[in-house]
Short mmCIF file of N, CA, C and O in Angstrom, two decimals:
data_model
loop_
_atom_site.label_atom_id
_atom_site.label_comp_id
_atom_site.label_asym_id
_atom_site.label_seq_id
_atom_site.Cartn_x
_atom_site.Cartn_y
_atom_site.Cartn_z
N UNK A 1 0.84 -1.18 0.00
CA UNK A 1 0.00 0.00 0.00
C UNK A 1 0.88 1.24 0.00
O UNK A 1 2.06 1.22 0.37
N UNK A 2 0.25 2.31 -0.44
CA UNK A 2 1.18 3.54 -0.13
C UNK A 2 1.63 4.28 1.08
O UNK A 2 1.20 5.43 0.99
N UNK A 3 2.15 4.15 1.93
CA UNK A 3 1.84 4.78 3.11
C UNK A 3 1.73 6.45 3.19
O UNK A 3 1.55 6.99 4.28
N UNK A 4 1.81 7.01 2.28
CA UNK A 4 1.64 8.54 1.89
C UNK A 4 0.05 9.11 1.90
O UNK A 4 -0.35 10.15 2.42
N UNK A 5 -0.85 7.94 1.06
CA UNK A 5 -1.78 7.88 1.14
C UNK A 5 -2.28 8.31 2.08
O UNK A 5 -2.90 9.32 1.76
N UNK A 6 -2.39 7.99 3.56
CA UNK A 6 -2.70 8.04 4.74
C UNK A 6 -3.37 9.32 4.83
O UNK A 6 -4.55 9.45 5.17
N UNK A 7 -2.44 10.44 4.45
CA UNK A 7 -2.66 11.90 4.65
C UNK A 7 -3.69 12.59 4.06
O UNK A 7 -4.33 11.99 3.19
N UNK A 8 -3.92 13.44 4.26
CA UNK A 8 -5.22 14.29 3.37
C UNK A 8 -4.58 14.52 2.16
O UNK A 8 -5.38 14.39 1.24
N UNK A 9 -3.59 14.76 1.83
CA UNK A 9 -2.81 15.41 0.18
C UNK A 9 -4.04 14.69 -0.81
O UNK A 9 -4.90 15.10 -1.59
N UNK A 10 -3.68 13.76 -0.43
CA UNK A 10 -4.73 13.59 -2.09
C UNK A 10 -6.51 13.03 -2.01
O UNK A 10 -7.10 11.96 -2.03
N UNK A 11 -6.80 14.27 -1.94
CA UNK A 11 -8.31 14.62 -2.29
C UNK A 11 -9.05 14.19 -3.57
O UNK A 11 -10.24 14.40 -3.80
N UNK A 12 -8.49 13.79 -4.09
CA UNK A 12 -8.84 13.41 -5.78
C UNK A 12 -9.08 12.02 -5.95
O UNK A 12 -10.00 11.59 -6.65
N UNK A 13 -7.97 11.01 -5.09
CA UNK A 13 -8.23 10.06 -5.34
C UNK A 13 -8.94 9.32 -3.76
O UNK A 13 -8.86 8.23 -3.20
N UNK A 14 -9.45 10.32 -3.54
CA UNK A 14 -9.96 10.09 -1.88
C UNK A 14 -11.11 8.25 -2.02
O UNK A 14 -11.06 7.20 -1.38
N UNK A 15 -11.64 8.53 -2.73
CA UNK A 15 -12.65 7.34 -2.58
C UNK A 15 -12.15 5.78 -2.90
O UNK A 15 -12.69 4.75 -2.50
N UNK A 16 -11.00 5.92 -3.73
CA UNK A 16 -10.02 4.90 -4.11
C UNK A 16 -9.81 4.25 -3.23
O UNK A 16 -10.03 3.08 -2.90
N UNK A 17 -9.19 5.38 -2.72
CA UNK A 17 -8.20 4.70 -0.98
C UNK A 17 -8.63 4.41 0.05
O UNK A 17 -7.93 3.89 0.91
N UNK A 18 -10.20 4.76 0.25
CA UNK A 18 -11.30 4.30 1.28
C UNK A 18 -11.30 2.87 0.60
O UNK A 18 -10.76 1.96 1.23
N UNK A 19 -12.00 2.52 -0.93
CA UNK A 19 -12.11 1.49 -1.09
C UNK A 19 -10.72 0.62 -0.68
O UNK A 19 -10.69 -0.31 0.13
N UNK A 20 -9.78 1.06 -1.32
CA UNK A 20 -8.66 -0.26 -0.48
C UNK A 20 -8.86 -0.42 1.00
O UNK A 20 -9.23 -1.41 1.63
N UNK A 21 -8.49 0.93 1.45
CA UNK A 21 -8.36 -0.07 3.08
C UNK A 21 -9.49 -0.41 3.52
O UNK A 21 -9.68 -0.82 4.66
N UNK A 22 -10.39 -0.28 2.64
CA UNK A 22 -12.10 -1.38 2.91
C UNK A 22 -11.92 -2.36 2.79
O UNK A 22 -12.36 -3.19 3.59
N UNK A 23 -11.11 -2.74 1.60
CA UNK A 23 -11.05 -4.16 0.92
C UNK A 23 -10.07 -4.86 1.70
O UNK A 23 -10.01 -6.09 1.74
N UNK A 24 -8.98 -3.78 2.56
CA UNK A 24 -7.82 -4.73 2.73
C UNK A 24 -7.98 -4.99 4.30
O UNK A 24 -7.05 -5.46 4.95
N UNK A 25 -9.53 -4.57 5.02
CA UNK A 25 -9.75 -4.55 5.94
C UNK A 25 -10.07 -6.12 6.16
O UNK A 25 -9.77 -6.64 7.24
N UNK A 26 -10.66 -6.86 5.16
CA UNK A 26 -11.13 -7.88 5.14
C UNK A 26 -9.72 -8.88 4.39
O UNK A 26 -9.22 -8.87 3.26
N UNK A 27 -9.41 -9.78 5.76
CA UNK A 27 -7.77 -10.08 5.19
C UNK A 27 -7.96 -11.19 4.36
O UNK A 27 -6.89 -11.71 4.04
N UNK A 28 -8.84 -11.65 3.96
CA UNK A 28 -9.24 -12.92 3.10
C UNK A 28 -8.72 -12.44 1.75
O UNK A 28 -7.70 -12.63 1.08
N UNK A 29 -9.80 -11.77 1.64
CA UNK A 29 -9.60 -10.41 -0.36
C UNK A 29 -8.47 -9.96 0.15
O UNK A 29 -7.79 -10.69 -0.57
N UNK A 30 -7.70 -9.40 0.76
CA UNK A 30 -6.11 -9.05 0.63
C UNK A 30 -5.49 -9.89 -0.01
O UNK A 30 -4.95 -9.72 -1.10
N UNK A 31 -5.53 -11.08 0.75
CA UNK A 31 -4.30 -12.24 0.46
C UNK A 31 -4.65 -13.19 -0.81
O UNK A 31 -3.90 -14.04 -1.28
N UNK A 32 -5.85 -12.87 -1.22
CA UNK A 32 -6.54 -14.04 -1.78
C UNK A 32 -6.49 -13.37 -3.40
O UNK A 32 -6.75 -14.06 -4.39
N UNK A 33 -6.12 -12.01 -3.47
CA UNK A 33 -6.37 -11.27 -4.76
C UNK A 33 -7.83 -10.50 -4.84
O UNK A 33 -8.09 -10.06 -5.96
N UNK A 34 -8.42 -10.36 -4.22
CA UNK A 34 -9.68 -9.41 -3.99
C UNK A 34 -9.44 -8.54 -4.37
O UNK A 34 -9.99 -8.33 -5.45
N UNK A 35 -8.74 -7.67 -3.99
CA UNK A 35 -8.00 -6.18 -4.16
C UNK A 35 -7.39 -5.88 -5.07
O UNK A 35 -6.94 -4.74 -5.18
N UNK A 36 -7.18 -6.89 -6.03
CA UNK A 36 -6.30 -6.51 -7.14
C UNK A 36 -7.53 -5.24 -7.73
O UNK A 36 -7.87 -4.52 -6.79
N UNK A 37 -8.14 -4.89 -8.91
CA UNK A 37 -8.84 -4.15 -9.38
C UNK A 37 -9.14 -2.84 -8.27
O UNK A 37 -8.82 -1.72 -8.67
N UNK A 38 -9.60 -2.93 -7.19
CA UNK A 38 -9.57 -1.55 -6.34
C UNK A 38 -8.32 -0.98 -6.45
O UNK A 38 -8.21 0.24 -6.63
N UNK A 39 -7.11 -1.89 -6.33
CA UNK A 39 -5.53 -0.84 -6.49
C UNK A 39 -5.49 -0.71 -7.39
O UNK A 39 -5.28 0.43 -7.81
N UNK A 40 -5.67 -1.73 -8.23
CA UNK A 40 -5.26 -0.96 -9.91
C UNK A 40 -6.46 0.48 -10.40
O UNK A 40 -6.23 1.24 -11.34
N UNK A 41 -7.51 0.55 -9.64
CA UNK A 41 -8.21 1.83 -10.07
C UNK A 41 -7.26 2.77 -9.32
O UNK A 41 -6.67 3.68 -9.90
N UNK A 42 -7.12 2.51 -8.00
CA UNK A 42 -6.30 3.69 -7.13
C UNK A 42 -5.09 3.87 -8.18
O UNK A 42 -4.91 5.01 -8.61
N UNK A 43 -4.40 2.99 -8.54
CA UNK A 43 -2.99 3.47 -9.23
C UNK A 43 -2.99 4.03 -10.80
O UNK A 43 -1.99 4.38 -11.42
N UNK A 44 -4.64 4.03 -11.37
CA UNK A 44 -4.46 4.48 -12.22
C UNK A 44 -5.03 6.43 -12.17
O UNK A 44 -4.76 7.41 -12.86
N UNK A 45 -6.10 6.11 -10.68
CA UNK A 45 -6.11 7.76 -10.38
C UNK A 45 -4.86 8.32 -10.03
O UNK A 45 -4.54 9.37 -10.57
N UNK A 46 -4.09 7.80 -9.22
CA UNK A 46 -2.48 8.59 -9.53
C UNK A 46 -2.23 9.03 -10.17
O UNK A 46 -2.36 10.25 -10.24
N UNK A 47 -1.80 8.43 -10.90
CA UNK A 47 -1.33 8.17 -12.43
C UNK A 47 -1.81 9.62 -13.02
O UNK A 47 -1.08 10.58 -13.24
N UNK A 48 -3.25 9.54 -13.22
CA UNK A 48 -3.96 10.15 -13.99
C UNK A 48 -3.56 12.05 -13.12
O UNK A 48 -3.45 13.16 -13.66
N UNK A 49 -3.50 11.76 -12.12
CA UNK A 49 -3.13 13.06 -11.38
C UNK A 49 -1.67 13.10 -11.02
O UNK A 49 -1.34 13.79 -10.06
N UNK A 50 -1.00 12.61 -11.53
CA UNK A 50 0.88 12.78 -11.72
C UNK A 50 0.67 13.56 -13.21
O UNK A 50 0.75 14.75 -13.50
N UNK A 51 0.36 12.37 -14.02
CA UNK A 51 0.48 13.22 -15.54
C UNK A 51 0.04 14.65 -15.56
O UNK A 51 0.69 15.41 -16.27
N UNK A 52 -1.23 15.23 -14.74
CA UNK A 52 -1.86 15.96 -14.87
C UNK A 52 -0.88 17.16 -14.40
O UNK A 52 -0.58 18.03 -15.22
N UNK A 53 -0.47 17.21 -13.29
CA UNK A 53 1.03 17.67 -12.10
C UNK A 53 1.69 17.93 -13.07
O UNK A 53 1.79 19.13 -13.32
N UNK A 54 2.42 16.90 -14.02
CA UNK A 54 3.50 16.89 -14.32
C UNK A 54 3.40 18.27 -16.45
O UNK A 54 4.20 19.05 -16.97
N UNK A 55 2.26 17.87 -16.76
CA UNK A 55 1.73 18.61 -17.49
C UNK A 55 1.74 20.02 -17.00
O UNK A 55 2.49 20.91 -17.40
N UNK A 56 0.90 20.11 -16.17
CA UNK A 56 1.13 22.03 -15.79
C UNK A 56 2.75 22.38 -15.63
O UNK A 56 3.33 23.45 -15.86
N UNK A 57 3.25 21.14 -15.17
CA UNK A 57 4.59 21.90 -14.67
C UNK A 57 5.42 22.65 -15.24
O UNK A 57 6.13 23.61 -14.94
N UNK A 58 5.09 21.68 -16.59
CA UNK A 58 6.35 21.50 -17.91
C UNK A 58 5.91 22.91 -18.86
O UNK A 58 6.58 23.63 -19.60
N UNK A 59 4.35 22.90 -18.44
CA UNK A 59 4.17 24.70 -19.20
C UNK A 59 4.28 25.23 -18.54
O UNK A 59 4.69 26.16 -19.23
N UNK A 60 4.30 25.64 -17.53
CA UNK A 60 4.62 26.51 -16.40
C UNK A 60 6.35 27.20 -16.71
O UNK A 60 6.72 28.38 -16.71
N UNK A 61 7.32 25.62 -17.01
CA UNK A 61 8.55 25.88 -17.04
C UNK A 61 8.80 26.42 -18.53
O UNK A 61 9.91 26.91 -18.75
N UNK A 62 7.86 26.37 -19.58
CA UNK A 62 8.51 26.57 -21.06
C UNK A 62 8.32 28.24 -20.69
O UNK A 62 9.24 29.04 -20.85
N UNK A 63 6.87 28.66 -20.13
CA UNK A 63 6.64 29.96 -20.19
C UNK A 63 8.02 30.46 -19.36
O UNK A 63 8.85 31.10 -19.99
N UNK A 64 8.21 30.20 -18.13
CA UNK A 64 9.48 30.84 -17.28
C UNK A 64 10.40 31.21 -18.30
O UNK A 64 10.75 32.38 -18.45
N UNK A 65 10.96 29.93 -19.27
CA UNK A 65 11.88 29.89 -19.76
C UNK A 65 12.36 30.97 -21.05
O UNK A 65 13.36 31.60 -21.40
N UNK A 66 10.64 30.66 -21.59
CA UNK A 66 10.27 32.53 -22.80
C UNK A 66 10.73 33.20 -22.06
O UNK A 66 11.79 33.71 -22.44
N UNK A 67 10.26 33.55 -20.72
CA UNK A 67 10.45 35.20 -20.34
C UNK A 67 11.93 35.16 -20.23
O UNK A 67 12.66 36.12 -20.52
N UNK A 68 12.22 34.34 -19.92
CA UNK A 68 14.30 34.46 -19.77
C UNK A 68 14.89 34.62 -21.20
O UNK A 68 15.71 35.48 -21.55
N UNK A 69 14.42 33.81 -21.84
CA UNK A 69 14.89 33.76 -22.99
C UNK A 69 14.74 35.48 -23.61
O UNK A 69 15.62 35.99 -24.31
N UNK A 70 13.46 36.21 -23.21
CA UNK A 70 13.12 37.37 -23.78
C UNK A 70 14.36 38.45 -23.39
O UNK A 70 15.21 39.06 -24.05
N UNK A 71 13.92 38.35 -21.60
CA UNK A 71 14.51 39.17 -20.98
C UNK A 71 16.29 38.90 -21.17
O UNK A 71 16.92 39.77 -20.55
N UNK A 72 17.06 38.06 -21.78
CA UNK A 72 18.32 37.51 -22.27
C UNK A 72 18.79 39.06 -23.62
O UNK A 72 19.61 39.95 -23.87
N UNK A 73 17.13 38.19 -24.19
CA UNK A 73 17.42 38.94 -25.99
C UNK A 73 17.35 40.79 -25.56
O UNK A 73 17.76 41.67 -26.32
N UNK A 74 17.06 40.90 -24.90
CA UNK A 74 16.89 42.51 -24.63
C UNK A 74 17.80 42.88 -23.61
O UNK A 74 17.60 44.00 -23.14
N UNK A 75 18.42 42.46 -23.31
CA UNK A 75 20.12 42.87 -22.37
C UNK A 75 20.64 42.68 -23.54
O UNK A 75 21.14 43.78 -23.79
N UNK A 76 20.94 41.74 -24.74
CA UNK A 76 21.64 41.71 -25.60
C UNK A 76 21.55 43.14 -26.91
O UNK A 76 22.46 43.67 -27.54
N UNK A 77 20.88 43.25 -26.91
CA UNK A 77 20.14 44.05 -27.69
C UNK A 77 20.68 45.74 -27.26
O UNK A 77 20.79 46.62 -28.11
N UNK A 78 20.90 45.89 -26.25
CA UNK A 78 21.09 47.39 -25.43
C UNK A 78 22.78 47.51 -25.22
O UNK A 78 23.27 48.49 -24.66
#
């Protein structure tokens, strides 16, 4: 399991992670493969909210990088 999970941080995949430690409350479906499909939904809401993270980031960083790049060309320029 994740132990990060635990915390409030992730609000998004909140109902996921109720369902696991529902499922993994009952130690039969733990051990037995019950739980496979509840984690694999939890790990694909991750997933789906990493890419999402990781998407803003990367425009976040091209724009930074214009304005440097701008503010570069106009010290050069003077």
């Amino acid at each position: 399991m994740h132990p990060q999970l635990e915390t409030d941080k992730r609000l998004v995949c909140g109902d996921f992670i109720q369902a696991l430690n529902a499922c993994h409350a009952n130690t039969w479906a733990k051990w037995t493969g019950g739980c496979n499909q509840v984690k694999h939904d939890l790990n694909m809401c991750l997933r789906k909210e990493r890419v999402n993270r990781t998407t803003k980031n990367r425009e976040g960083a091209l724009e930074r990088r214009q304005k440097t790049e701008q503010v570069w060309k106009e010290l050069r320029e003077e």
